[in-house]
Coordinates of C-alpha atoms in Angstrom, one line a residue:
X1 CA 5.9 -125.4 -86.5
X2 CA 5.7 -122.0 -85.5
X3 CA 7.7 -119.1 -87.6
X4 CA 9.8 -118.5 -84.4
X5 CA 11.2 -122.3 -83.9
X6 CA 11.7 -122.7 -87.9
X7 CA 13.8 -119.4 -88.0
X8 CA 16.1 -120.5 -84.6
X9 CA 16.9 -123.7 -86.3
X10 CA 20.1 -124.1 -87.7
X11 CA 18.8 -124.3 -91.6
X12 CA 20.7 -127.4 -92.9
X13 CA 19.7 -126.6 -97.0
X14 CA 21.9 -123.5 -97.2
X15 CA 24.5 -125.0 -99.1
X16 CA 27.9 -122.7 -98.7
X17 CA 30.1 -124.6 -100.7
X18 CA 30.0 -121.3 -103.1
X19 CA 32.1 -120.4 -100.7
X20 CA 35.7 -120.2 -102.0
X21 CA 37.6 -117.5 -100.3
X22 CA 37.7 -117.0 -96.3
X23 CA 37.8 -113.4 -96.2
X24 CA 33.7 -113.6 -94.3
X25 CA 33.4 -116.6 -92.0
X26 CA 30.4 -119.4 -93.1
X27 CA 28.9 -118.4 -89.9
X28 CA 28.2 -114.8 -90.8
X29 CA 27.3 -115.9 -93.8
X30 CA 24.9 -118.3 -92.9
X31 CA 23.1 -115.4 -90.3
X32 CA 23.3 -113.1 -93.4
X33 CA 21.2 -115.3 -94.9
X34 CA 18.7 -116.5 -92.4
X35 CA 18.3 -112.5 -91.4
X36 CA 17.1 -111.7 -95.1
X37 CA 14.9 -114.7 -95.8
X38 CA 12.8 -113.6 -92.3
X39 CA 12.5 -110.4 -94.1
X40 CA 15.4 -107.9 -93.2
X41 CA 16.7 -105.7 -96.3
X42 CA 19.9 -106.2 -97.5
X43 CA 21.4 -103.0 -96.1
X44 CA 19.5 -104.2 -92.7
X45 CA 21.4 -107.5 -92.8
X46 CA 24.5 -105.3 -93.3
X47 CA 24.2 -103.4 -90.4
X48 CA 23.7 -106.4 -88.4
X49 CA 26.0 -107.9 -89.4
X50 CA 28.4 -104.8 -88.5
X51 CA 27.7 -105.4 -84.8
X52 CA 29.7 -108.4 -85.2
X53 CA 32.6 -106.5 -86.8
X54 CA 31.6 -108.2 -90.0
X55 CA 31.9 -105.5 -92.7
X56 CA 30.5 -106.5 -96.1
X57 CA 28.2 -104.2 -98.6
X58 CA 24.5 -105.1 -99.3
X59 CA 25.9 -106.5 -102.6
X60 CA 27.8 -108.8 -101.2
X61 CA 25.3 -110.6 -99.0
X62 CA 22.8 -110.3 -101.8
X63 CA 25.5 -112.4 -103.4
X64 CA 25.4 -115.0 -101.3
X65 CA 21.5 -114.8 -101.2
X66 CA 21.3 -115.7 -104.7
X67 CA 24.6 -118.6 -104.3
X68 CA 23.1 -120.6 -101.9

């Protein structure tokens, strides 16, 4: 499978049941995710993120990073 059609799946395995308060939605959370496992920093993924009007620190995405 090329890199390309494995990374525009939606990746079942991310388990978000870590997740206890709604404050980010799961869907942010999940692209958070997916955009630092292709490679993005964790400040990238932030500033992505930001386009969306999702603010959240590089330390809170490397949170969930490490929960899933």
């Amino acid at each position: 499978m090329a890199e390309i059609d494995r990374l525009s799946e939606r990746i079942a395995w991310i388990d978000l049941s870590f997740v206890e308060r709604d404050r980010t939605p799961r869907w942010a959370i999940e692209i958070g995710i997916r955009c630092h496992l292709a490679g993005m920093s964790l400040r990238e993924v932030s500033k992505h993120l930001e386009r969306f009007g999702i603010d959240r620190s590089h330390v809170a995405i490397h949170n969930w990073v490490h929960k899933a």
